[in-house]
Short mmCIF file of C-alpha atoms in Angstrom, two decimals:
data_model
loop_
_atom_site.label_atom_id
_atom_site.label_comp_id
_atom_site.label_asym_id
_atom_site.label_seq_id
_atom_site.Cartn_x
_atom_site.Cartn_y
_atom_site.Cartn_z
CA MET A 1 136.12 -94.55 86.92
CA GLU A 2 134.31 -91.67 88.09
CA PHE A 3 135.94 -87.79 87.73
CA HIS A 4 136.55 -87.68 91.30
CA GLU A 5 138.50 -90.81 91.57
CA LYS A 6 140.76 -89.87 88.14
CA LEU A 7 141.22 -86.49 89.61
CA GLN A 8 142.65 -87.83 92.94
CA GLU A 9 144.69 -90.45 91.33
CA LEU A 10 146.16 -87.55 88.75
CA ARG A 11 147.21 -85.78 92.41
CA LYS A 12 148.76 -88.38 93.82
CA GLN A 13 150.90 -89.73 90.59
CA LYS A 14 152.26 -86.28 90.79
CA ASN A 15 152.81 -86.34 94.43
CA LEU A 16 150.65 -83.02 95.28
CA THR A 17 148.54 -81.71 98.25
CA GLN A 18 145.10 -80.36 97.33
CA GLU A 19 146.14 -77.26 98.32
CA GLU A 20 149.33 -77.48 95.71
CA LEU A 21 146.66 -78.24 92.67
CA SER A 22 144.47 -75.86 94.21
CA GLU A 23 147.32 -72.83 93.76
CA ILE A 24 148.27 -74.09 90.01
CA LEU A 25 145.02 -74.33 89.35
CA PHE A 26 143.86 -70.90 90.57
CA VAL A 27 141.08 -72.12 92.44
CA SER A 28 140.15 -72.60 96.49
CA ARG A 29 141.61 -76.09 98.38
CA THR A 30 137.75 -76.70 99.21
CA ALA A 31 136.98 -76.51 95.49
CA ILE A 32 139.67 -79.68 94.96
CA SER A 33 138.51 -81.51 98.06
CA LYS A 34 134.75 -80.58 96.75
CA TRP A 35 135.55 -82.27 93.38
CA GLU A 36 137.49 -85.14 94.26
CA SER A 37 134.82 -86.09 97.08
CA GLY A 38 132.38 -86.34 93.96
CA ARG A 39 130.08 -83.32 95.60
CA GLY A 40 130.68 -81.30 92.54
CA TYR A 41 132.25 -80.75 89.41
CA PRO A 42 134.84 -77.89 87.74
CA SER A 43 133.62 -75.28 85.28
CA ILE A 44 134.29 -75.80 81.63
CA ASP A 45 137.67 -73.11 82.02
CA SER A 46 139.00 -75.36 85.36
CA LEU A 47 138.30 -78.81 83.41
CA LYS A 48 140.15 -77.58 80.46
CA ALA A 49 143.14 -76.22 83.06
CA ILE A 50 143.14 -80.00 84.93
CA ALA A 51 143.67 -81.62 81.35
CA GLU A 52 146.53 -79.67 80.17
CA PHE A 53 148.27 -79.59 83.61
CA PHE A 54 147.86 -83.35 83.52
CA GLY A 55 148.35 -83.62 79.88
CA VAL A 56 145.09 -85.77 79.22
CA THR A 57 142.13 -84.64 77.36
CA ILE A 58 138.25 -83.53 78.80
CA ASP A 59 137.12 -86.69 77.38
CA GLU A 60 139.26 -89.16 79.43
CA LEU A 61 138.48 -87.26 82.53
CA LEU A 62 134.76 -87.64 82.39
CA SER A 63 132.36 -89.98 81.17
CA ASN A 64 129.53 -88.51 78.45
CA ARG A 65 126.85 -88.21 81.30
CA GLU A 66 129.78 -86.38 83.82
CA LEU A 67 130.24 -83.91 80.43
CA ILE A 68 126.50 -83.38 79.53
CA CYS A 69 126.17 -82.52 83.13
CA ILE A 70 128.89 -79.92 83.61
CA ALA A 71 127.61 -78.25 80.18
CA GLU A 72 124.39 -77.68 81.56
CA LYS A 73 125.26 -76.73 84.80
CA ASP A 74 127.75 -73.91 82.85
CA SER A 75 125.13 -73.14 80.52
CA HIS A 76 122.58 -72.72 83.35
CA GLN A 77 125.38 -70.61 85.24
CA LYS A 78 126.33 -68.22 82.54
CA THR A 79 122.21 -67.42 81.52
CA GLN A 80 122.03 -66.53 85.42
CA HIS A 81 125.22 -64.25 85.60
CA MET A 82 123.30 -62.76 82.71
CA ARG A 83 119.93 -62.38 83.71
CA ASP A 84 122.00 -60.87 87.12
CA LEU A 85 123.20 -58.22 84.88
CA VAL A 86 120.41 -57.11 83.20
CA PHE A 87 117.90 -57.18 86.41
CA GLY A 88 120.87 -54.93 88.12
CA LEU A 89 121.54 -52.93 85.55
CA ILE A 90 117.75 -52.20 85.19
CA ASP A 91 117.16 -51.51 88.65
CA CYS A 92 120.08 -49.09 88.65
CA SER A 93 118.35 -47.16 85.87
CA VAL A 94 115.33 -46.01 87.81
CA VAL A 95 117.73 -43.48 89.47
CA MET A 96 117.21 -41.75 86.67
CA LEU A 97 113.53 -40.89 87.74
CA PHE A 98 115.49 -38.25 90.21
CA PHE A 99 116.79 -36.38 86.73
CA ILE A 100 114.06 -37.24 84.05
CA PRO A 101 110.95 -34.78 84.01
CA LEU A 102 108.66 -37.58 84.02
CA PHE A 103 106.50 -36.05 87.42
CA GLY A 104 103.47 -34.16 86.86
CA GLN A 105 103.40 -30.93 88.33
CA GLN A 106 100.53 -28.43 88.67
CA GLY A 107 101.66 -24.65 87.31
CA GLY A 108 98.53 -22.83 87.87
CA GLU A 109 96.13 -23.95 84.62
CA ILE A 110 98.92 -26.15 83.17
CA ILE A 111 100.51 -29.22 84.42
CA ARG A 112 104.63 -29.24 83.88
CA GLN A 113 106.60 -32.43 83.95
CA VAL A 114 109.44 -32.27 86.26
CA SER A 115 112.07 -34.78 87.62
CA LEU A 116 111.60 -35.85 90.99
CA LEU A 117 114.19 -33.37 92.50
CA SER A 118 112.56 -30.56 91.37
CA LEU A 119 108.75 -32.05 92.52
CA GLN A 120 107.03 -29.38 94.43
CA GLU A 121 103.86 -28.84 96.32
CA THR A 122 102.99 -32.76 96.96
CA PRO A 123 102.78 -34.47 100.05
CA LEU A 124 105.46 -35.03 102.17
CA PHE A 125 104.49 -38.48 102.68
CA ILE A 126 104.28 -38.86 99.03
CA LYS A 127 107.55 -37.91 98.05
CA VAL A 128 108.90 -39.68 100.68
CA ALA A 129 107.45 -42.86 99.57
CA TYR A 130 108.81 -42.25 96.12
CA PHE A 131 112.52 -41.68 97.19
CA ALA A 132 112.57 -44.63 99.68
CA ILE A 133 111.15 -46.90 96.68
CA ILE A 134 113.60 -45.67 94.09
CA LEU A 135 116.53 -45.97 96.56
CA LEU A 136 115.55 -49.13 97.77
CA THR A 137 115.08 -50.43 94.24
CA VAL A 138 118.66 -49.16 93.27
CA ALA A 139 120.28 -50.36 96.16
CA CYS A 140 118.81 -54.00 95.21
CA GLY A 141 120.19 -53.26 91.69
CA ILE A 142 123.72 -52.43 93.21
CA ALA A 143 123.83 -55.53 95.32
CA THR A 144 122.76 -57.88 92.21
CA LEU A 145 125.83 -56.18 90.25
CA ALA A 146 127.96 -56.37 93.15
CA LEU A 147 127.08 -60.08 94.22
CA GLN A 148 127.12 -61.70 91.10
CA ASN A 149 129.86 -64.44 92.53
CA TYR A 150 128.04 -64.62 95.86
CA SER A 151 127.02 -68.30 96.70
CA SER A 152 124.64 -67.70 99.42
CA ILE A 153 121.36 -70.21 98.77
CA ILE A 154 119.42 -67.42 100.47
CA TRP A 155 120.86 -64.64 98.24
CA ILE A 156 120.82 -66.78 94.94
CA LYS A 157 116.72 -67.09 95.83
CA THR A 158 115.50 -64.00 97.17
CA LYS A 159 117.61 -61.67 94.88
CA THR A 160 115.20 -61.87 91.55
CA ILE A 161 112.09 -61.71 93.96
CA LEU A 162 113.22 -59.26 95.67
CA SER A 163 113.77 -57.13 92.65
CA MET A 164 110.43 -58.19 91.04
CA ILE A 165 108.69 -56.94 94.22
CA LEU A 166 110.19 -53.44 94.40
CA THR A 167 109.27 -53.04 91.08
CA ILE A 168 105.76 -54.07 91.02
CA ILE A 169 105.83 -51.63 94.13
CA SER A 170 106.79 -49.07 92.29
CA VAL A 171 103.66 -49.34 89.53
CA VAL A 172 101.51 -49.29 92.04
CA ILE A 173 102.77 -46.25 94.11
CA PHE A 174 103.15 -44.52 90.74
CA ILE A 175 99.47 -45.61 89.09
CA ALA A 176 97.95 -44.64 93.12
CA SER A 177 99.74 -41.17 93.06
CA LEU A 178 98.58 -40.01 89.54
CA GLU A 179 101.88 -40.08 88.09
CA PRO A 180 101.00 -42.02 84.33
CA TYR A 181 104.20 -41.31 82.83
CA VAL A 182 106.60 -42.80 85.53
CA ALA A 183 103.98 -45.45 86.06
CA PHE A 184 104.37 -46.85 82.30
CA PHE A 185 108.49 -46.28 82.87
CA THR A 186 108.35 -48.47 85.65
CA PHE A 187 105.91 -50.86 84.55
CA VAL A 188 108.45 -51.47 81.26
CA LEU A 189 110.77 -52.62 83.58
CA LEU A 190 108.95 -55.25 85.17
CA ILE A 191 107.60 -56.74 81.78
CA ILE A 192 111.03 -56.46 80.73
CA LYS A 193 112.32 -58.36 83.80
CA GLY A 194 108.73 -60.50 82.95
CA ALA A 195 110.77 -61.45 79.89
CA LEU A 196 113.47 -62.54 81.11
CA LEU A 197 112.17 -64.80 83.73
CA LEU A 198 110.08 -66.59 81.03
CA LYS A 199 113.25 -67.68 79.19
CA ARG A 200 114.33 -69.33 81.94
CA PRO A 201 116.12 -72.73 81.10
#
């Protein structure tokens, strides 16, 4: 007997509706329906709650194949959450460019390092480009952190790509405008992101 059949049988033995079971397990009714129809498996934490509530062991609920499948899925989700957290924090850290003196500014015969907010005598379109790419990157970071549990397929597939593209554009803009320190800073962030992606499970 498969997990979805066992869950359905255990629920009916206790004369519970899917709605009532969902309230007991603190999950949505949709989740219970999905599990009972064989379209998915609960997380490890939900499995523990199910086993405890019905007074059975996890081994009784799942076959070895199902247990391996759930463990792999759970591990993948934890890795993805950790990656999202790091990507979000990295993107948010770009806001420091507004305040850290990394931009070169001609001051007589010397070049002084100033923050973006203090940068003067730079063409307006270049400053606009700086502000735009920094604000877009920070917005992407905030969205990544805020929507970690958002399960839209489009968002899941595009958030990492969007973050990488914004960082690549940042590096190109700062190199093209002859800002070596800022270019190096953003390039390091790009390397960190690349290293995280190479560790994809």
